[in-house]
Amino acid sequence: MLNVENKVITITGASSGIGEATAKLLAANGAKVVLGARRTDKLEQIVKEIRTSGGTAEFKVVDVTDRQDMKAFIHFAKDKFDRVDVIFNNAGVMPLSLLNALKVDEWDKMINVNIHGVLNGIAAVLPIMEAQGGGQIINTASIAAHQVGPTSAVYSATKYAVWAISDGLRQESKNIRVTIISPGVVETELGSDITDESTKGFLKELRKTALKPEAIANAVLYAVSQPDDVDVNEIVVRPTASAF
Ligand code: NDP
């Protein structure tokens, strides 16, 4: 596909869900994809599948909350393929709960993965993209970057932050395209770390109209495939039947 073939595309949160689907779709369209997450077995399996289908893929284990680890992930991609055209900062966690449950460690985890993880990705690629004279930074926000509800205060706060960081970066960038991907409810492993029983039931209800991760992968492909002077700033993708 135009403007996708041979691009070096790094993807965090690539071991499942939206990241996995996006890695497979971009590779099927000729991109060289570099997958990052913490679960080696999952990454190995996905890379194997992509290669078996004729695609080009590498992986490196990365914890996005660790700035040096993220830098090593991006430099791994650059060493392999000489450049980094795109980063898809997609890793995220969502242990929803009411604030008065005081799950303060889960608040910290969301802030670390969802905000620091994205900032670490930006810090790792910016010098490379500026030296190359271009690139694209795609950050996964959410419909939770546009609305707050009970149990989602901290999660939404992290996604509002991703939105704000992305839009600030866009305004500061002349050669680097910045894209926010804001999915509605998607059937993935997200939320499997919810520890509050009533919140688990709420998510199960929401998931009844969930999209497949491929719906979000299509949005990423669209944003990447545009000409270099076209920056798709945000794509919001909701299930047709969902009010949220
Ligand atoms: P998944 O749980 O399937 O994927 C999350 C990914 O993040 C996994 O690959 C996980 O891999 C990775 N991850 C988590 N913590 C870390 C870490 N510290 N370092 C590196 N990787 C990490 O969920 P989704 O695919 O749904 O989530 C992808 C993104 O989409 C998230 O940012 C999420 O907030 C967002 N989103 C999802 C929606 C949905 O309904 N599913 C709706 C709106 C937004 P591993 O455990 O191997 O490290």
PDB file of C-alpha atoms and ligand atoms in Angstrom:
ATOM      1  CA  MET A   1       0.000   0.000   0.000  1.00  0.00           C
ATOM      2  CA  LEU A   2       1.106   3.555  -0.765  1.00  0.00           C
ATOM      3  CA  ASN A   3       3.388   4.967   1.922  1.00  0.00           C
ATOM      4  CA  VAL A   4       3.365   1.762   3.983  1.00  0.00           C
ATOM      5  CA  GLU A   5       5.638  -0.592   2.051  1.00  0.00           C
ATOM      6  CA  ASN A   6       9.157  -0.880   3.507  1.00  0.00           C
ATOM      7  CA  LYS A   7       8.395   1.509   6.354  1.00  0.00           C
ATOM      8  CA  VAL A   8      10.039   0.549   9.638  1.00  0.00           C
ATOM      9  CA  ILE A   9       7.192   0.502  12.165  1.00  0.00           C
ATOM     10  CA  THR A  10       7.745  -0.077  15.875  1.00  0.00           C
ATOM     11  CA  ILE A  11       4.740  -1.188  17.922  1.00  0.00           C
ATOM     12  CA  THR A  12       4.397  -1.443  21.695  1.00  0.00           C
ATOM     13  CA  GLY A  13       1.729  -3.611  23.248  1.00  0.00           C
ATOM     14  CA  ALA A  14       2.207  -5.890  20.253  1.00  0.00           C
ATOM     15  CA  SER A  15       1.776  -9.201  22.124  1.00  0.00           C
ATOM     16  CA  SER A  16      -2.041  -9.133  21.999  1.00  0.00           C
ATOM     17  CA  GLY A  17      -5.176  -7.249  21.002  1.00  0.00           C
ATOM     18  CA  ILE A  18      -4.882  -4.069  18.967  1.00  0.00           C
ATOM     19  CA  GLY A  19      -1.069  -4.134  18.771  1.00  0.00           C
ATOM     20  CA  GLU A  20      -0.998  -7.706  17.490  1.00  0.00           C
ATOM     21  CA  ALA A  21      -3.698  -7.061  14.869  1.00  0.00           C
ATOM     22  CA  THR A  22      -1.940  -3.886  13.723  1.00  0.00           C
ATOM     23  CA  ALA A  23       1.456  -5.589  13.429  1.00  0.00           C
ATOM     24  CA  LYS A  24      -0.060  -8.305  11.259  1.00  0.00           C
ATOM     25  CA  LEU A  25      -1.976  -5.870   9.029  1.00  0.00           C
ATOM     26  CA  LEU A  26       0.954  -3.486   8.517  1.00  0.00           C
ATOM     27  CA  ALA A  27       3.292  -6.401   7.756  1.00  0.00           C
ATOM     28  CA  ALA A  28       0.757  -7.787   5.267  1.00  0.00           C
ATOM     29  CA  ASN A  29       0.939  -4.366   3.575  1.00  0.00           C
ATOM     30  CA  GLY A  30       4.722  -4.519   3.242  1.00  0.00           C
ATOM     31  CA  ALA A  31       5.931  -2.707   6.368  1.00  0.00           C
ATOM     32  CA  LYS A  32       8.901  -3.952   8.388  1.00  0.00           C
ATOM     33  CA  VAL A  33       7.383  -4.304  11.826  1.00  0.00           C
ATOM     34  CA  VAL A  34       9.225  -4.441  15.144  1.00  0.00           C
ATOM     35  CA  LEU A  35       7.084  -5.756  17.968  1.00  0.00           C
ATOM     36  CA  GLY A  36       7.570  -4.897  21.636  1.00  0.00           C
ATOM     37  CA  ALA A  37       5.875  -6.042  24.863  1.00  0.00           C
ATOM     38  CA  ARG A  38       6.886  -8.088  27.935  1.00  0.00           C
ATOM     39  CA  ARG A  39       5.664 -11.604  27.021  1.00  0.00           C
ATOM     40  CA  THR A  40       8.387 -13.263  24.950  1.00  0.00           C
ATOM     41  CA  ASP A  41       6.350 -16.362  24.038  1.00  0.00           C
ATOM     42  CA  LYS A  42       3.515 -14.305  22.564  1.00  0.00           C
ATOM     43  CA  LEU A  43       5.881 -12.043  20.603  1.00  0.00           C
ATOM     44  CA  GLU A  44       7.812 -15.043  19.255  1.00  0.00           C
ATOM     45  CA  GLN A  45       4.600 -16.696  18.078  1.00  0.00           C
ATOM     46  CA  ILE A  46       3.235 -13.559  16.349  1.00  0.00           C
ATOM     47  CA  VAL A  47       6.544 -12.854  14.586  1.00  0.00           C
ATOM     48  CA  LYS A  48       6.622 -16.469  13.425  1.00  0.00           C
ATOM     49  CA  GLU A  49       3.107 -16.118  11.990  1.00  0.00           C
ATOM     50  CA  ILE A  50       3.997 -12.889  10.185  1.00  0.00           C
ATOM     51  CA  ARG A  51       7.149 -14.430   8.680  1.00  0.00           C
ATOM     52  CA  THR A  52       5.255 -17.541   7.606  1.00  0.00           C
ATOM     53  CA  SER A  53       2.860 -15.259   5.718  1.00  0.00           C
ATOM     54  CA  GLY A  54       5.824 -13.662   3.938  1.00  0.00           C
ATOM     55  CA  GLY A  55       6.128 -10.535   6.094  1.00  0.00           C
ATOM     56  CA  THR A  56       9.159  -8.934   7.725  1.00  0.00           C
ATOM     57  CA  ALA A  57       9.064  -8.826  11.519  1.00  0.00           C
ATOM     58  CA  GLU A  58      11.377  -8.690  14.521  1.00  0.00           C
ATOM     59  CA  PHE A  59      10.645  -8.454  18.207  1.00  0.00           C
ATOM     60  CA  LYS A  60      12.330  -7.245  21.359  1.00  0.00           C
ATOM     61  CA  VAL A  61      11.023  -7.558  24.880  1.00  0.00           C
ATOM     62  CA  VAL A  62      10.370  -4.119  26.338  1.00  0.00           C
ATOM     63  CA  ASP A  63       8.829  -2.683  29.476  1.00  0.00           C
ATOM     64  CA  VAL A  64       7.533   0.696  28.327  1.00  0.00           C
ATOM     65  CA  THR A  65       7.706   2.112  31.857  1.00  0.00           C
ATOM     66  CA  ASP A  66      11.506   1.823  31.761  1.00  0.00           C
ATOM     67  CA  ARG A  67      12.998   4.714  29.762  1.00  0.00           C
ATOM     68  CA  GLN A  68      16.277   2.916  28.982  1.00  0.00           C
ATOM     69  CA  ASP A  69      14.469  -0.248  27.976  1.00  0.00           C
ATOM     70  CA  MET A  70      12.306   1.748  25.563  1.00  0.00           C
ATOM     71  CA  LYS A  71      15.379   3.441  24.132  1.00  0.00           C
ATOM     72  CA  ALA A  72      16.992   0.022  23.623  1.00  0.00           C
ATOM     73  CA  PHE A  73      13.826  -1.208  21.855  1.00  0.00           C
ATOM     74  CA  ILE A  74      13.852   1.691  19.407  1.00  0.00           C
ATOM     75  CA  HIS A  75      17.597   1.424  18.795  1.00  0.00           C
ATOM     76  CA  PHE A  76      17.180  -2.305  18.160  1.00  0.00           C
ATOM     77  CA  ALA A  77      14.767  -1.410  15.338  1.00  0.00           C
ATOM     78  CA  LYS A  78      17.113   1.253  13.981  1.00  0.00           C
ATOM     79  CA  ASP A  79      20.117  -1.093  14.072  1.00  0.00           C
ATOM     80  CA  LYS A  80      18.157  -3.789  12.216  1.00  0.00           C
ATOM     81  CA  PHE A  81      16.591  -1.601   9.521  1.00  0.00           C
ATOM     82  CA  ASP A  82      18.605   1.661   9.521  1.00  0.00           C
ATOM     83  CA  ARG A  83      15.694   3.952  10.347  1.00  0.00           C
ATOM     84  CA  VAL A  84      12.482   4.225  12.337  1.00  0.00           C
ATOM     85  CA  ASP A  85       9.566   5.618  10.344  1.00  0.00           C
ATOM     86  CA  VAL A  86       6.736   5.065  12.788  1.00  0.00           C
ATOM     87  CA  ILE A  87       6.210   4.345  16.466  1.00  0.00           C
ATOM     88  CA  PHE A  88       2.806   3.076  17.559  1.00  0.00           C
ATOM     89  CA  ASN A  89       2.734   3.809  21.304  1.00  0.00           C
ATOM     90  CA  ASN A  90      -0.043   1.373  22.047  1.00  0.00           C
ATOM     91  CA  ALA A  91       0.794  -0.493  25.279  1.00  0.00           C
ATOM     92  CA  GLY A  92      -1.793   0.192  27.949  1.00  0.00           C
ATOM     93  CA  VAL A  93      -3.500  -1.172  31.038  1.00  0.00           C
ATOM     94  CA  MET A  94      -6.995  -0.582  32.447  1.00  0.00           C
ATOM     95  CA  PRO A  95      -7.608  -1.852  36.003  1.00  0.00           C
ATOM     96  CA  LEU A  96     -10.827   0.164  36.463  1.00  0.00           C
ATOM     97  CA  SER A  97     -12.237   0.783  39.953  1.00  0.00           C
ATOM     98  CA  LEU A  98     -14.103   3.376  42.000  1.00  0.00           C
ATOM     99  CA  LEU A  99     -11.779   5.926  43.576  1.00  0.00           C
ATOM    100  CA  ASN A 100     -13.002   5.109  47.093  1.00  0.00           C
ATOM    101  CA  ALA A 101     -11.738   1.547  46.658  1.00  0.00           C
ATOM    102  CA  LEU A 102      -8.308   3.195  47.039  1.00  0.00           C
ATOM    103  CA  LYS A 103      -6.531   0.875  44.645  1.00  0.00           C
ATOM    104  CA  VAL A 104      -3.620   3.264  44.696  1.00  0.00           C
ATOM    105  CA  ASP A 105      -1.077   0.798  43.285  1.00  0.00           C
ATOM    106  CA  GLU A 106      -3.356   0.293  40.270  1.00  0.00           C
ATOM    107  CA  TRP A 107      -3.574   4.076  39.803  1.00  0.00           C
ATOM    108  CA  ASP A 108       0.233   4.192  39.735  1.00  0.00           C
ATOM    109  CA  LYS A 109       0.382   1.320  37.259  1.00  0.00           C
ATOM    110  CA  MET A 110      -1.987   3.081  34.846  1.00  0.00           C
ATOM    111  CA  ILE A 111      -0.041   6.324  35.119  1.00  0.00           C
ATOM    112  CA  ASN A 112       3.249   4.503  34.575  1.00  0.00           C
ATOM    113  CA  VAL A 113       2.238   2.398  31.591  1.00  0.00           C
ATOM    114  CA  ASN A 114      -0.282   4.682  29.886  1.00  0.00           C
ATOM    115  CA  ILE A 115       1.465   8.053  30.360  1.00  0.00           C
ATOM    116  CA  HIS A 116       5.139   7.399  31.101  1.00  0.00           C
ATOM    117  CA  GLY A 117       5.132   4.593  28.542  1.00  0.00           C
ATOM    118  CA  VAL A 118       3.996   6.981  25.804  1.00  0.00           C
ATOM    119  CA  LEU A 119       6.427   9.694  26.908  1.00  0.00           C
ATOM    120  CA  ASN A 120       9.285   7.171  26.954  1.00  0.00           C
ATOM    121  CA  GLY A 121       8.381   6.157  23.411  1.00  0.00           C
ATOM    122  CA  ILE A 122       8.343   9.762  22.251  1.00  0.00           C
ATOM    123  CA  ALA A 123      11.678  10.468  23.928  1.00  0.00           C
ATOM    124  CA  ALA A 124      13.235   7.437  22.276  1.00  0.00           C
ATOM    125  CA  VAL A 125      12.130   8.227  18.708  1.00  0.00           C
ATOM    126  CA  LEU A 126      12.180  12.027  18.522  1.00  0.00           C
ATOM    127  CA  PRO A 127      15.961  12.446  18.091  1.00  0.00           C
ATOM    128  CA  ILE A 128      15.992   9.714  15.428  1.00  0.00           C
ATOM    129  CA  MET A 129      13.022  11.141  13.510  1.00  0.00           C
ATOM    130  CA  GLU A 130      14.349  14.694  13.706  1.00  0.00           C
ATOM    131  CA  ALA A 131      17.727  13.526  12.346  1.00  0.00           C
ATOM    132  CA  GLN A 132      15.940  11.633   9.537  1.00  0.00           C
ATOM    133  CA  GLY A 133      13.824  14.677   8.749  1.00  0.00           C
ATOM    134  CA  GLY A 134      10.527  12.909   9.296  1.00  0.00           C
ATOM    135  CA  GLY A 135       8.484  10.174  10.866  1.00  0.00           C
ATOM    136  CA  GLN A 136       5.137   9.451  12.464  1.00  0.00           C
ATOM    137  CA  ILE A 137       4.188   9.052  16.119  1.00  0.00           C
ATOM    138  CA  ILE A 138       0.871   7.290  16.707  1.00  0.00           C
ATOM    139  CA  ASN A 139      -0.488   7.124  20.241  1.00  0.00           C
ATOM    140  CA  THR A 140      -3.394   5.008  21.413  1.00  0.00           C
ATOM    141  CA  ALA A 141      -5.758   7.116  23.490  1.00  0.00           C
ATOM    142  CA  SER A 142      -9.388   5.998  23.829  1.00  0.00           C
ATOM    143  CA  ILE A 143     -12.949   7.222  23.909  1.00  0.00           C
ATOM    144  CA  ALA A 144     -11.937   7.557  27.574  1.00  0.00           C
ATOM    145  CA  ALA A 145      -9.844  10.521  26.395  1.00  0.00           C
ATOM    146  CA  HIS A 146     -13.154  12.261  25.648  1.00  0.00           C
ATOM    147  CA  GLN A 147     -15.396  11.184  28.506  1.00  0.00           C
ATOM    148  CA  VAL A 148     -15.191  10.127  32.138  1.00  0.00           C
ATOM    149  CA  GLY A 149     -17.492   7.747  34.006  1.00  0.00           C
ATOM    150  CA  PRO A 150     -17.613   6.002  37.359  1.00  0.00           C
ATOM    151  CA  THR A 151     -14.614   3.627  37.734  1.00  0.00           C
ATOM    152  CA  SER A 152     -12.716   5.285  34.872  1.00  0.00           C
ATOM    153  CA  ALA A 153     -11.417   8.457  36.573  1.00  0.00           C
ATOM    154  CA  VAL A 154      -7.747   7.477  36.634  1.00  0.00           C
ATOM    155  CA  TYR A 155      -7.827   5.537  33.355  1.00  0.00           C
ATOM    156  CA  SER A 156      -9.535   8.479  31.648  1.00  0.00           C
ATOM    157  CA  ALA A 157      -7.015  10.852  33.189  1.00  0.00           C
ATOM    158  CA  THR A 158      -4.196   8.864  31.617  1.00  0.00           C
ATOM    159  CA  LYS A 159      -5.916   8.906  28.237  1.00  0.00           C
ATOM    160  CA  TYR A 160      -6.716  12.645  28.450  1.00  0.00           C
ATOM    161  CA  ALA A 161      -2.984  13.002  29.085  1.00  0.00           C
ATOM    162  CA  VAL A 162      -2.124  10.949  26.012  1.00  0.00           C
ATOM    163  CA  TRP A 163      -4.448  13.190  23.992  1.00  0.00           C
ATOM    164  CA  ALA A 164      -2.861  16.389  25.361  1.00  0.00           C
ATOM    165  CA  ILE A 165       0.706  15.160  24.901  1.00  0.00           C
ATOM    166  CA  SER A 166      -0.070  14.109  21.327  1.00  0.00           C
ATOM    167  CA  ASP A 167      -1.701  17.386  20.371  1.00  0.00           C
ATOM    168  CA  GLY A 168       1.134  19.394  21.914  1.00  0.00           C
ATOM    169  CA  LEU A 169       3.645  17.303  20.018  1.00  0.00           C
ATOM    170  CA  ARG A 170       1.686  17.796  16.801  1.00  0.00           C
ATOM    171  CA  GLN A 171       1.774  21.567  17.205  1.00  0.00           C
ATOM    172  CA  GLU A 172       5.528  21.533  17.825  1.00  0.00           C
ATOM    173  CA  SER A 173       6.330  19.240  14.875  1.00  0.00           C
ATOM    174  CA  LYS A 174       6.976  20.392  11.333  1.00  0.00           C
ATOM    175  CA  ASN A 175       8.149  17.115   9.767  1.00  0.00           C
ATOM    176  CA  ILE A 176       6.770  14.515  12.127  1.00  0.00           C
ATOM    177  CA  ARG A 177       3.159  13.422  11.770  1.00  0.00           C
ATOM    178  CA  VAL A 178       1.282  12.848  15.021  1.00  0.00           C
ATOM    179  CA  THR A 179      -1.831  10.694  15.189  1.00  0.00           C
ATOM    180  CA  ILE A 180      -4.163   9.819  18.051  1.00  0.00           C
ATOM    181  CA  ILE A 181      -6.095   6.567  17.767  1.00  0.00           C
ATOM    182  CA  SER A 182      -9.152   6.559  20.029  1.00  0.00           C
ATOM    183  CA  PRO A 183     -10.910   3.201  20.096  1.00  0.00           C
ATOM    184  CA  GLY A 184     -14.298   2.515  21.598  1.00  0.00           C
ATOM    185  CA  VAL A 185     -14.860  -0.897  23.150  1.00  0.00           C
ATOM    186  CA  VAL A 186     -12.727  -3.610  21.537  1.00  0.00           C
ATOM    187  CA  GLU A 187     -12.585  -7.319  22.387  1.00  0.00           C
ATOM    188  CA  THR A 188      -9.052  -7.772  23.765  1.00  0.00           C
ATOM    189  CA  GLU A 189      -7.290  -8.764  26.985  1.00  0.00           C
ATOM    190  CA  LEU A 190      -7.645  -5.187  28.277  1.00  0.00           C
ATOM    191  CA  GLY A 191      -9.305  -5.114  31.683  1.00  0.00           C
ATOM    192  CA  SER A 192      -8.192  -8.631  32.610  1.00  0.00           C
ATOM    193  CA  ASP A 193      -6.318  -6.928  35.456  1.00  0.00           C
ATOM    194  CA  ILE A 194      -9.509  -5.480  36.998  1.00  0.00           C
ATOM    195  CA  THR A 195      -9.618  -6.661  40.614  1.00  0.00           C
ATOM    196  CA  ASP A 196     -13.000  -5.173  41.556  1.00  0.00           C
ATOM    197  CA  GLU A 197     -15.826  -7.719  41.049  1.00  0.00           C
ATOM    198  CA  SER A 198     -18.665  -5.265  40.212  1.00  0.00           C
ATOM    199  CA  THR A 199     -16.450  -3.470  37.689  1.00  0.00           C
ATOM    200  CA  LYS A 200     -15.672  -6.795  35.971  1.00  0.00           C
ATOM    201  CA  GLY A 201     -19.447  -7.236  35.392  1.00  0.00           C
ATOM    202  CA  PHE A 202     -19.755  -3.712  33.984  1.00  0.00           C
ATOM    203  CA  LEU A 203     -17.000  -4.389  31.445  1.00  0.00           C
ATOM    204  CA  LYS A 204     -18.582  -7.701  30.451  1.00  0.00           C
ATOM    205  CA  GLU A 205     -21.810  -5.815  29.668  1.00  0.00           C
ATOM    206  CA  LEU A 206     -19.956  -3.185  27.599  1.00  0.00           C
ATOM    207  CA  ARG A 207     -18.132  -5.875  25.624  1.00  0.00           C
ATOM    208  CA  LYS A 208     -21.398  -7.240  24.231  1.00  0.00           C
ATOM    209  CA  THR A 209     -21.051  -4.862  21.280  1.00  0.00           C
ATOM    210  CA  ALA A 210     -17.247  -4.826  21.121  1.00  0.00           C
ATOM    211  CA  LEU A 211     -15.283  -4.397  17.912  1.00  0.00           C
ATOM    212  CA  LYS A 212     -12.606  -6.802  16.766  1.00  0.00           C
ATOM    213  CA  PRO A 213      -9.045  -5.446  17.098  1.00  0.00           C
ATOM    214  CA  GLU A 214      -8.750  -5.502  13.295  1.00  0.00           C
ATOM    215  CA  ALA A 215     -11.144  -2.518  13.164  1.00  0.00           C
ATOM    216  CA  ILE A 216      -8.537  -0.433  14.964  1.00  0.00           C
ATOM    217  CA  ALA A 217      -5.665  -1.872  12.918  1.00  0.00           C
ATOM    218  CA  ASN A 218      -7.487  -0.596   9.804  1.00  0.00           C
ATOM    219  CA  ALA A 219      -7.525   2.915  11.283  1.00  0.00           C
ATOM    220  CA  VAL A 220      -3.772   2.790  11.936  1.00  0.00           C
ATOM    221  CA  LEU A 221      -3.151   1.545   8.393  1.00  0.00           C
ATOM    222  CA  TYR A 222      -5.200   4.445   7.009  1.00  0.00           C
ATOM    223  CA  ALA A 223      -3.246   7.021   9.034  1.00  0.00           C
ATOM    224  CA  VAL A 224       0.139   5.591   8.018  1.00  0.00           C
ATOM    225  CA  SER A 225      -0.801   5.239   4.356  1.00  0.00           C
ATOM    226  CA  GLN A 226      -1.580   8.918   3.776  1.00  0.00           C
ATOM    227  CA  PRO A 227       0.971  11.057   1.903  1.00  0.00           C
ATOM    228  CA  ASP A 228       3.699  12.627   4.065  1.00  0.00           C
ATOM    229  CA  ASP A 229       2.073  16.061   3.975  1.00  0.00           C
ATOM    230  CA  VAL A 230      -1.206  14.692   5.323  1.00  0.00           C
ATOM    231  CA  ASP A 231      -1.326  14.261   9.084  1.00  0.00           C
ATOM    232  CA  VAL A 232      -4.436  12.419  10.249  1.00  0.00           C
ATOM    233  CA  ASN A 233      -4.646  13.911  13.742  1.00  0.00           C
ATOM    234  CA  GLU A 234      -7.193  11.647  15.377  1.00  0.00           C
ATOM    235  CA  ILE A 235      -9.369   8.708  14.488  1.00  0.00           C
ATOM    236  CA  VAL A 236     -12.215   7.729  16.832  1.00  0.00           C
ATOM    237  CA  VAL A 237     -13.582   4.242  16.120  1.00  0.00           C
ATOM    238  CA  ARG A 238     -16.657   3.062  18.018  1.00  0.00           C
ATOM    239  CA  PRO A 239     -18.911   0.029  17.572  1.00  0.00           C
ATOM    240  CA  THR A 240     -21.963   1.205  15.639  1.00  0.00           C
ATOM    241  CA  ALA A 241     -24.316  -0.145  18.300  1.00  0.00           C
ATOM    242  CA  SER A 242     -22.506   1.443  21.246  1.00  0.00           C
ATOM    243  CA  ALA A 243     -23.453   4.747  22.871  1.00  0.00           C
ATOM    244  CA  PHE A 244     -19.995   4.939  24.521  1.00  0.00           C
TER     245      PHE A 244
HETATM  246  P1  NDP B   1      -4.409  -5.837  25.474  1.00  0.00           P
HETATM  247  O1  NDP B   1      -4.447  -6.066  26.951  1.00  0.00           O
HETATM  248  O2  NDP B   1      -4.768  -6.980  24.597  1.00  0.00           O
HETATM  249  O3  NDP B   1      -3.004  -5.270  25.044  1.00  0.00           O
HETATM  250  C1  NDP B   1      -2.233  -4.468  25.897  1.00  0.00           C
HETATM  251  C2  NDP B   1      -0.789  -4.600  25.479  1.00  0.00           C
HETATM  252  O4  NDP B   1       0.030  -3.757  26.295  1.00  0.00           O
HETATM  253  C3  NDP B   1      -0.258  -6.020  25.615  1.00  0.00           C
HETATM  254  O5  NDP B   1       0.457  -6.341  24.463  1.00  0.00           O
HETATM  255  C4  NDP B   1       0.668  -5.941  26.818  1.00  0.00           C
HETATM  256  O6  NDP B   1       1.713  -6.868  26.625  1.00  0.00           O
HETATM  257  C5  NDP B   1       1.174  -4.513  26.702  1.00  0.00           C
HETATM  258  N1  NDP B   1       1.720  -3.959  27.931  1.00  0.00           N
HETATM  259  C6  NDP B   1       1.093  -3.771  29.115  1.00  0.00           C
HETATM  260  N2  NDP B   1       1.952  -3.280  30.020  1.00  0.00           N
HETATM  261  C7  NDP B   1       3.155  -3.144  29.394  1.00  0.00           C
HETATM  262  C8  NDP B   1       4.436  -2.684  29.786  1.00  0.00           C
HETATM  263  N3  NDP B   1       4.685  -2.254  31.027  1.00  0.00           N
HETATM  264  N4  NDP B   1       5.423  -2.688  28.878  1.00  0.00           N
HETATM  265  C9  NDP B   1       5.199  -3.131  27.623  1.00  0.00           C
HETATM  266  N5  NDP B   1       4.023  -3.570  27.187  1.00  0.00           N
HETATM  267  C10 NDP B   1       3.009  -3.582  28.068  1.00  0.00           C
HETATM  268  O7  NDP B   1      -5.387  -4.608  25.210  1.00  0.00           O
HETATM  269  P2  NDP B   1      -5.681  -3.690  23.930  1.00  0.00           P
HETATM  270  O8  NDP B   1      -5.103  -4.249  22.719  1.00  0.00           O
HETATM  271  O9  NDP B   1      -7.110  -3.389  24.002  1.00  0.00           O
HETATM  272  O10 NDP B   1      -4.909  -2.361  24.352  1.00  0.00           O
HETATM  273  C11 NDP B   1      -4.110  -1.614  23.478  1.00  0.00           C
HETATM  274  C12 NDP B   1      -4.350  -0.142  23.747  1.00  0.00           C
HETATM  275  O11 NDP B   1      -5.679   0.203  23.373  1.00  0.00           O
HETATM  276  C13 NDP B   1      -4.206   0.304  25.201  1.00  0.00           C
HETATM  277  O12 NDP B   1      -3.495   1.511  25.256  1.00  0.00           O
HETATM  278  C14 NDP B   1      -5.643   0.503  25.637  1.00  0.00           C
HETATM  279  O13 NDP B   1      -5.741   1.438  26.705  1.00  0.00           O
HETATM  280  C15 NDP B   1      -6.266   1.011  24.359  1.00  0.00           C
HETATM  281  N6  NDP B   1      -7.713   0.919  24.256  1.00  0.00           N
HETATM  282  C16 NDP B   1      -8.345  -0.293  24.261  1.00  0.00           C
HETATM  283  C17 NDP B   1      -9.713  -0.364  24.200  1.00  0.00           C
HETATM  284  C18 NDP B   1     -10.440  -1.669  24.291  1.00  0.00           C
HETATM  285  O14 NDP B   1     -11.679  -1.659  24.459  1.00  0.00           O
HETATM  286  N7  NDP B   1      -9.776  -2.813  24.181  1.00  0.00           N
HETATM  287  C19 NDP B   1     -10.541   0.845  24.084  1.00  0.00           C
HETATM  288  C20 NDP B   1      -9.768   2.065  24.051  1.00  0.00           C
HETATM  289  C21 NDP B   1      -8.415   2.079  24.131  1.00  0.00           C
HETATM  290  P3  NDP B   1       2.563  -7.625  27.747  1.00  0.00           P
HETATM  291  O15 NDP B   1       1.616  -8.004  28.851  1.00  0.00           O
HETATM  292  O16 NDP B   1       3.114  -8.801  27.005  1.00  0.00           O
HETATM  293  O17 NDP B   1       3.625  -6.665  28.153  1.00  0.00           O
END
